[in-house]
Amino acid sequence: MAEPLTLYSYWRSSAAYRVRIGLNLKGLPYEIAPVHLVRNGGEQHGQEYAAANPQKLVPMLEHGRRRLLQSLAILEYLDEVWPSPPLLPATARERQRVRALAQLVACDIHPLNNLRVIRFFEHEWNVPQPERDVWMRHWMTEGLAAFEALLSDHPSTDAFCDGHAPTLADCCLVPQVYNARRFGVDLAPYPTIRRIEAACLALPAFEAARPERQPDAPKA
């Protein structure tokens, strides 16, 4: 029997959203173990979870007895263990481009908008909500403008960020666009991003990974 996969996830976490997409694209069965990042000060700070993941973040993927951390590292692990369909292209040059796009989101945009950063602004510096929202939108806009420039008119950009099938870059882009909409970012200046997002969300793997489709999402 194959070792089970359990994803420790929060419905609105964009990092967990990336891994849900990757698991779905691979067609891998997995269970969701919800970790509520807000309730009671954040369940990720609980003793049991913090012992398993000292960073106190989601996602964490359990594969059998192994505990895997960091969304991009998890996605590359999935690609190495289950290589089809691939999340990375065939050539070194194409893989570098896809990784660069993915890291633009995961390393440049997301850390500046992370929940723990915004909580620090609120609880340590008493930054009001409107100013926190300006911060969020500023860094999302900066990052998405760069992402759009890297996509538009590039010969490798096709139906998806790189070629005819979703890659690691698309796994990162779609959750970031979800966050941008949530915080009221104007997406009109990014036509290539919007086109690729629509192509991704037309696929069952992306549709099933949507935050509102998760078992821990608030019921309407």
PDB file of C-alpha atoms in Angstrom:
ATOM      1  CA  MET A   1       0.000   0.000   0.000  1.00  0.00           C
ATOM      2  CA  ALA A   2       1.301   3.450  -0.891  1.00  0.00           C
ATOM      3  CA  GLU A   3       2.176   5.715   2.006  1.00  0.00           C
ATOM      4  CA  PRO A   4      -0.632   8.212   2.701  1.00  0.00           C
ATOM      5  CA  LEU A   5      -0.375  11.936   2.062  1.00  0.00           C
ATOM      6  CA  THR A   6      -1.752  14.411   4.603  1.00  0.00           C
ATOM      7  CA  LEU A   7      -1.636  18.133   3.910  1.00  0.00           C
ATOM      8  CA  TYR A   8      -1.736  20.472   6.882  1.00  0.00           C
ATOM      9  CA  SER A   9      -3.498  23.428   5.348  1.00  0.00           C
ATOM     10  CA  TYR A  10      -5.527  26.569   5.987  1.00  0.00           C
ATOM     11  CA  TRP A  11      -8.224  27.286   3.434  1.00  0.00           C
ATOM     12  CA  ARG A  12      -7.026  30.850   2.707  1.00  0.00           C
ATOM     13  CA  SER A  13      -3.271  30.253   2.896  1.00  0.00           C
ATOM     14  CA  SER A  14      -1.787  30.944  -0.520  1.00  0.00           C
ATOM     15  CA  ALA A  15       1.223  28.723   0.234  1.00  0.00           C
ATOM     16  CA  ALA A  16      -1.051  25.786   1.063  1.00  0.00           C
ATOM     17  CA  TYR A  17      -3.142  26.640  -2.023  1.00  0.00           C
ATOM     18  CA  ARG A  18      -0.017  26.131  -4.181  1.00  0.00           C
ATOM     19  CA  VAL A  19       0.524  22.637  -2.816  1.00  0.00           C
ATOM     20  CA  ARG A  20      -3.141  21.688  -3.200  1.00  0.00           C
ATOM     21  CA  ILE A  21      -2.864  22.604  -6.885  1.00  0.00           C
ATOM     22  CA  GLY A  22       0.288  20.525  -7.297  1.00  0.00           C
ATOM     23  CA  LEU A  23      -1.215  17.485  -5.584  1.00  0.00           C
ATOM     24  CA  ASN A  24      -4.328  17.782  -7.746  1.00  0.00           C
ATOM     25  CA  LEU A  25      -2.336  18.153 -10.968  1.00  0.00           C
ATOM     26  CA  LYS A  26      -0.473  14.951 -10.060  1.00  0.00           C
ATOM     27  CA  GLY A  27      -3.773  13.195  -9.362  1.00  0.00           C
ATOM     28  CA  LEU A  28      -2.577  12.205  -5.880  1.00  0.00           C
ATOM     29  CA  PRO A  29      -5.115  11.361  -3.189  1.00  0.00           C
ATOM     30  CA  TYR A  30      -4.525  13.233   0.065  1.00  0.00           C
ATOM     31  CA  GLU A  31      -6.273  14.211   3.251  1.00  0.00           C
ATOM     32  CA  ILE A  32      -6.578  17.762   4.513  1.00  0.00           C
ATOM     33  CA  ALA A  33      -5.689  18.405   8.158  1.00  0.00           C
ATOM     34  CA  PRO A  34      -6.938  21.949   8.798  1.00  0.00           C
ATOM     35  CA  VAL A  35      -4.765  24.320  10.832  1.00  0.00           C
ATOM     36  CA  HIS A  36      -6.691  27.508  11.591  1.00  0.00           C
ATOM     37  CA  LEU A  37      -4.200  30.365  11.416  1.00  0.00           C
ATOM     38  CA  VAL A  38      -6.405  32.883  13.254  1.00  0.00           C
ATOM     39  CA  ARG A  39      -8.643  31.106  15.777  1.00  0.00           C
ATOM     40  CA  ASN A  40      -7.407  31.234  19.378  1.00  0.00           C
ATOM     41  CA  GLY A  41      -4.330  33.143  18.312  1.00  0.00           C
ATOM     42  CA  GLY A  42      -3.496  30.629  15.588  1.00  0.00           C
ATOM     43  CA  GLU A  43      -3.517  26.844  15.898  1.00  0.00           C
ATOM     44  CA  GLN A  44      -0.080  26.725  14.256  1.00  0.00           C
ATOM     45  CA  HIS A  45       1.344  27.945  17.580  1.00  0.00           C
ATOM     46  CA  GLY A  46      -0.075  24.974  19.479  1.00  0.00           C
ATOM     47  CA  GLN A  47       2.462  22.704  21.145  1.00  0.00           C
ATOM     48  CA  GLU A  48       1.837  19.640  18.984  1.00  0.00           C
ATOM     49  CA  TYR A  49       1.960  21.436  15.636  1.00  0.00           C
ATOM     50  CA  ALA A  50       4.937  23.602  16.620  1.00  0.00           C
ATOM     51  CA  ALA A  51       6.847  20.477  17.609  1.00  0.00           C
ATOM     52  CA  ALA A  52       6.188  18.985  14.165  1.00  0.00           C
ATOM     53  CA  ASN A  53       6.919  22.230  12.308  1.00  0.00           C
ATOM     54  CA  PRO A  54       9.117  24.659  14.282  1.00  0.00           C
ATOM     55  CA  GLN A  55       8.409  27.418  11.734  1.00  0.00           C
ATOM     56  CA  LYS A  56       4.741  27.317  12.818  1.00  0.00           C
ATOM     57  CA  LEU A  57       3.551  27.767   9.257  1.00  0.00           C
ATOM     58  CA  VAL A  58       1.442  25.972   6.706  1.00  0.00           C
ATOM     59  CA  PRO A  59       1.665  23.996   4.570  1.00  0.00           C
ATOM     60  CA  MET A  60       3.232  20.875   5.967  1.00  0.00           C
ATOM     61  CA  LEU A  61       2.884  17.667   3.971  1.00  0.00           C
ATOM     62  CA  GLU A  62       3.165  14.301   5.670  1.00  0.00           C
ATOM     63  CA  HIS A  63       4.173  11.484   3.322  1.00  0.00           C
ATOM     64  CA  GLY A  64       4.027   8.421   5.475  1.00  0.00           C
ATOM     65  CA  ARG A  65       6.285   9.263   8.425  1.00  0.00           C
ATOM     66  CA  ARG A  66       8.121  12.051   6.584  1.00  0.00           C
ATOM     67  CA  ARG A  67       7.220  15.672   7.249  1.00  0.00           C
ATOM     68  CA  LEU A  68       7.876  18.029   4.367  1.00  0.00           C
ATOM     69  CA  LEU A  69       8.046  21.816   4.731  1.00  0.00           C
ATOM     70  CA  GLN A  70       8.061  24.886   2.477  1.00  0.00           C
ATOM     71  CA  SER A  71       5.628  24.978  -0.435  1.00  0.00           C
ATOM     72  CA  LEU A  72       8.146  25.183  -3.294  1.00  0.00           C
ATOM     73  CA  ALA A  73      10.303  22.439  -1.819  1.00  0.00           C
ATOM     74  CA  ILE A  74       7.180  20.296  -1.375  1.00  0.00           C
ATOM     75  CA  LEU A  75       6.152  20.862  -4.992  1.00  0.00           C
ATOM     76  CA  GLU A  76       9.594  19.891  -6.268  1.00  0.00           C
ATOM     77  CA  TYR A  77       9.504  16.805  -4.026  1.00  0.00           C
ATOM     78  CA  LEU A  78       6.190  15.815  -5.599  1.00  0.00           C
ATOM     79  CA  ASP A  79       7.716  16.309  -9.032  1.00  0.00           C
ATOM     80  CA  GLU A  80      10.668  14.067  -8.228  1.00  0.00           C
ATOM     81  CA  VAL A  81       8.629  11.297  -6.611  1.00  0.00           C
ATOM     82  CA  TRP A  82       5.739  11.451  -9.097  1.00  0.00           C
ATOM     83  CA  PRO A  83       7.301  12.893 -12.278  1.00  0.00           C
ATOM     84  CA  SER A  84       4.182  12.752 -14.458  1.00  0.00           C
ATOM     85  CA  PRO A  85       2.707  15.146 -15.299  1.00  0.00           C
ATOM     86  CA  PRO A  86       5.760  17.333 -14.744  1.00  0.00           C
ATOM     87  CA  LEU A  87       5.647  20.651 -12.888  1.00  0.00           C
ATOM     88  CA  LEU A  88       9.008  21.677 -14.347  1.00  0.00           C
ATOM     89  CA  PRO A  89      10.000  21.822 -18.035  1.00  0.00           C
ATOM     90  CA  ALA A  90      12.490  19.555 -19.756  1.00  0.00           C
ATOM     91  CA  THR A  91      15.464  21.894 -20.247  1.00  0.00           C
ATOM     92  CA  ALA A  92      17.643  23.679 -17.708  1.00  0.00           C
ATOM     93  CA  ARG A  93      16.908  27.069 -19.278  1.00  0.00           C
ATOM     94  CA  GLU A  94      13.140  26.539 -19.113  1.00  0.00           C
ATOM     95  CA  ARG A  95      13.334  25.183 -15.561  1.00  0.00           C
ATOM     96  CA  GLN A  96      15.271  28.255 -14.488  1.00  0.00           C
ATOM     97  CA  ARG A  97      12.586  30.532 -15.925  1.00  0.00           C
ATOM     98  CA  VAL A  98       9.755  28.641 -14.221  1.00  0.00           C
ATOM     99  CA  ARG A  99      11.589  28.633 -10.888  1.00  0.00           C
ATOM    100  CA  ALA A 100      12.286  32.360 -11.213  1.00  0.00           C
ATOM    101  CA  LEU A 101       8.595  33.098 -11.802  1.00  0.00           C
ATOM    102  CA  ALA A 102       7.575  30.890  -8.883  1.00  0.00           C
ATOM    103  CA  GLN A 103      10.108  32.518  -6.579  1.00  0.00           C
ATOM    104  CA  LEU A 104       9.005  36.001  -7.626  1.00  0.00           C
ATOM    105  CA  VAL A 105       5.721  35.149  -5.906  1.00  0.00           C
ATOM    106  CA  ALA A 106       6.957  32.944  -3.081  1.00  0.00           C
ATOM    107  CA  CYS A 107      10.080  34.926  -2.144  1.00  0.00           C
ATOM    108  CA  ASP A 108       9.355  38.522  -3.187  1.00  0.00           C
ATOM    109  CA  ILE A 109       5.595  39.131  -2.902  1.00  0.00           C
ATOM    110  CA  HIS A 110       4.286  36.646  -0.359  1.00  0.00           C
ATOM    111  CA  PRO A 111       6.720  37.229   2.558  1.00  0.00           C
ATOM    112  CA  LEU A 112       5.860  40.947   2.637  1.00  0.00           C
ATOM    113  CA  ASN A 113       2.137  40.165   2.775  1.00  0.00           C
ATOM    114  CA  ASN A 114       2.273  37.199   5.129  1.00  0.00           C
ATOM    115  CA  LEU A 115      -0.201  37.043   8.008  1.00  0.00           C
ATOM    116  CA  ARG A 116       2.540  37.201  10.641  1.00  0.00           C
ATOM    117  CA  VAL A 117       3.937  40.400   9.098  1.00  0.00           C
ATOM    118  CA  ILE A 118       0.530  42.074   9.122  1.00  0.00           C
ATOM    119  CA  ARG A 119      -0.091  40.894  12.683  1.00  0.00           C
ATOM    120  CA  PHE A 120       3.230  42.417  13.746  1.00  0.00           C
ATOM    121  CA  PHE A 121       2.203  45.742  12.201  1.00  0.00           C
ATOM    122  CA  GLU A 122      -1.099  45.562  14.052  1.00  0.00           C
ATOM    123  CA  HIS A 123      -0.042  44.320  17.470  1.00  0.00           C
ATOM    124  CA  GLU A 124       3.485  45.721  17.845  1.00  0.00           C
ATOM    125  CA  TRP A 125       3.296  49.010  15.944  1.00  0.00           C
ATOM    126  CA  ASN A 126      -0.470  49.668  16.052  1.00  0.00           C
ATOM    127  CA  VAL A 127      -0.589  50.325  12.311  1.00  0.00           C
ATOM    128  CA  PRO A 128      -4.239  51.028  11.361  1.00  0.00           C
ATOM    129  CA  GLN A 129      -6.060  48.740   8.917  1.00  0.00           C
ATOM    130  CA  PRO A 130      -6.121  51.239   6.010  1.00  0.00           C
ATOM    131  CA  GLU A 131      -2.343  51.641   6.151  1.00  0.00           C
ATOM    132  CA  ARG A 132      -1.849  47.881   6.373  1.00  0.00           C
ATOM    133  CA  ASP A 133      -4.017  47.444   3.277  1.00  0.00           C
ATOM    134  CA  VAL A 134      -1.957  50.050   1.388  1.00  0.00           C
ATOM    135  CA  TRP A 135       1.183  48.061   2.271  1.00  0.00           C
ATOM    136  CA  MET A 136      -0.390  44.848   0.991  1.00  0.00           C
ATOM    137  CA  ARG A 137      -1.562  46.345  -2.291  1.00  0.00           C
ATOM    138  CA  HIS A 138       1.737  48.144  -2.922  1.00  0.00           C
ATOM    139  CA  TRP A 139       3.887  45.003  -2.793  1.00  0.00           C
ATOM    140  CA  MET A 140       1.369  42.911  -4.699  1.00  0.00           C
ATOM    141  CA  THR A 141       1.230  45.558  -7.429  1.00  0.00           C
ATOM    142  CA  GLU A 142       5.025  45.781  -7.625  1.00  0.00           C
ATOM    143  CA  GLY A 143       5.362  42.020  -7.911  1.00  0.00           C
ATOM    144  CA  LEU A 144       2.510  41.450 -10.353  1.00  0.00           C
ATOM    145  CA  ALA A 145       3.802  44.227 -12.623  1.00  0.00           C
ATOM    146  CA  ALA A 146       7.165  42.441 -12.795  1.00  0.00           C
ATOM    147  CA  PHE A 147       5.463  39.072 -13.351  1.00  0.00           C
ATOM    148  CA  GLU A 148       3.383  40.510 -16.205  1.00  0.00           C
ATOM    149  CA  ALA A 149       6.484  41.999 -17.829  1.00  0.00           C
ATOM    150  CA  LEU A 150       8.263  38.648 -17.651  1.00  0.00           C
ATOM    151  CA  LEU A 151       5.288  36.903 -19.271  1.00  0.00           C
ATOM    152  CA  SER A 152       4.242  39.322 -21.979  1.00  0.00           C
ATOM    153  CA  ASP A 153       5.802  38.732 -25.398  1.00  0.00           C
ATOM    154  CA  HIS A 154       8.142  36.047 -24.033  1.00  0.00           C
ATOM    155  CA  PRO A 155       8.458  33.158 -26.501  1.00  0.00           C
ATOM    156  CA  SER A 156       7.953  30.549 -23.760  1.00  0.00           C
ATOM    157  CA  THR A 157       4.669  32.050 -22.550  1.00  0.00           C
ATOM    158  CA  ASP A 158       1.745  30.183 -24.065  1.00  0.00           C
ATOM    159  CA  ALA A 159      -1.585  29.048 -22.647  1.00  0.00           C
ATOM    160  CA  PHE A 160       0.189  28.914 -19.287  1.00  0.00           C
ATOM    161  CA  CYS A 161       3.197  30.657 -17.774  1.00  0.00           C
ATOM    162  CA  ASP A 162       5.559  28.370 -19.643  1.00  0.00           C
ATOM    163  CA  GLY A 163       4.196  26.311 -22.492  1.00  0.00           C
ATOM    164  CA  HIS A 164       1.021  24.303 -22.995  1.00  0.00           C
ATOM    165  CA  ALA A 165       0.672  22.831 -19.502  1.00  0.00           C
ATOM    166  CA  PRO A 166       0.682  24.226 -15.953  1.00  0.00           C
ATOM    167  CA  THR A 167       3.989  24.361 -14.129  1.00  0.00           C
ATOM    168  CA  LEU A 168       5.340  25.375 -10.750  1.00  0.00           C
ATOM    169  CA  ALA A 169       4.899  28.993 -11.854  1.00  0.00           C
ATOM    170  CA  ASP A 170       1.149  28.602 -12.392  1.00  0.00           C
ATOM    171  CA  CYS A 171       0.831  26.855  -9.009  1.00  0.00           C
ATOM    172  CA  CYS A 172       2.205  30.048  -7.446  1.00  0.00           C
ATOM    173  CA  LEU A 173       0.538  32.625  -9.677  1.00  0.00           C
ATOM    174  CA  VAL A 174      -3.105  31.610  -9.201  1.00  0.00           C
ATOM    175  CA  PRO A 175      -3.073  31.825  -5.370  1.00  0.00           C
ATOM    176  CA  GLN A 176      -1.331  35.199  -5.572  1.00  0.00           C
ATOM    177  CA  VAL A 177      -4.000  36.556  -7.921  1.00  0.00           C
ATOM    178  CA  TYR A 178      -6.627  35.280  -5.470  1.00  0.00           C
ATOM    179  CA  ASN A 179      -4.909  37.302  -2.727  1.00  0.00           C
ATOM    180  CA  ALA A 180      -4.691  40.355  -4.964  1.00  0.00           C
ATOM    181  CA  ARG A 181      -8.433  40.273  -5.581  1.00  0.00           C
ATOM    182  CA  ARG A 182      -9.082  39.806  -1.891  1.00  0.00           C
ATOM    183  CA  PHE A 183      -7.237  43.031  -1.113  1.00  0.00           C
ATOM    184  CA  GLY A 184      -8.715  45.039  -3.962  1.00  0.00           C
ATOM    185  CA  VAL A 185      -5.720  45.181  -6.310  1.00  0.00           C
ATOM    186  CA  ASP A 186      -6.653  46.443  -9.776  1.00  0.00           C
ATOM    187  CA  LEU A 187      -5.774  43.600 -12.152  1.00  0.00           C
ATOM    188  CA  ALA A 188      -6.634  45.485 -15.340  1.00  0.00           C
ATOM    189  CA  PRO A 189      -2.947  46.289 -16.088  1.00  0.00           C
ATOM    190  CA  TYR A 190      -2.070  42.564 -16.193  1.00  0.00           C
ATOM    191  CA  PRO A 191      -3.864  41.021 -19.193  1.00  0.00           C
ATOM    192  CA  THR A 192      -1.456  38.101 -19.590  1.00  0.00           C
ATOM    193  CA  ILE A 193      -1.782  37.175 -15.929  1.00  0.00           C
ATOM    194  CA  ARG A 194      -5.579  37.337 -16.145  1.00  0.00           C
ATOM    195  CA  ARG A 195      -5.626  35.195 -19.287  1.00  0.00           C
ATOM    196  CA  ILE A 196      -3.401  32.541 -17.726  1.00  0.00           C
ATOM    197  CA  GLU A 197      -5.382  32.558 -14.490  1.00  0.00           C
ATOM    198  CA  ALA A 198      -8.575  31.891 -16.477  1.00  0.00           C
ATOM    199  CA  ALA A 199      -6.897  28.995 -18.329  1.00  0.00           C
ATOM    200  CA  CYS A 200      -5.755  27.511 -15.014  1.00  0.00           C
ATOM    201  CA  LEU A 201      -9.105  27.840 -13.268  1.00  0.00           C
ATOM    202  CA  ALA A 202     -10.779  26.046 -16.177  1.00  0.00           C
ATOM    203  CA  LEU A 203      -8.861  22.908 -15.132  1.00  0.00           C
ATOM    204  CA  PRO A 204     -10.366  20.603 -12.472  1.00  0.00           C
ATOM    205  CA  ALA A 205      -7.093  20.511 -10.511  1.00  0.00           C
ATOM    206  CA  PHE A 206      -7.176  24.260  -9.962  1.00  0.00           C
ATOM    207  CA  GLU A 207     -10.926  24.391  -9.410  1.00  0.00           C
ATOM    208  CA  ALA A 208     -10.752  21.766  -6.653  1.00  0.00           C
ATOM    209  CA  ALA A 209      -7.915  23.669  -4.937  1.00  0.00           C
ATOM    210  CA  ARG A 210      -9.865  26.940  -4.641  1.00  0.00           C
ATOM    211  CA  PRO A 211     -10.040  28.259  -1.063  1.00  0.00           C
ATOM    212  CA  GLU A 212     -13.835  28.225  -0.972  1.00  0.00           C
ATOM    213  CA  ARG A 213     -13.841  24.531  -1.930  1.00  0.00           C
ATOM    214  CA  GLN A 214     -11.812  23.489   1.140  1.00  0.00           C
ATOM    215  CA  PRO A 215     -13.339  21.583   4.067  1.00  0.00           C
ATOM    216  CA  ASP A 216     -12.317  24.261   6.561  1.00  0.00           C
ATOM    217  CA  ALA A 217     -13.681  27.189   4.514  1.00  0.00           C
ATOM    218  CA  PRO A 218     -16.489  29.092   6.258  1.00  0.00           C
ATOM    219  CA  LYS A 219     -19.897  27.892   5.204  1.00  0.00           C
ATOM    220  CA  ALA A 220     -22.077  30.500   3.492  1.00  0.00           C
TER     221      ALA A 220
END
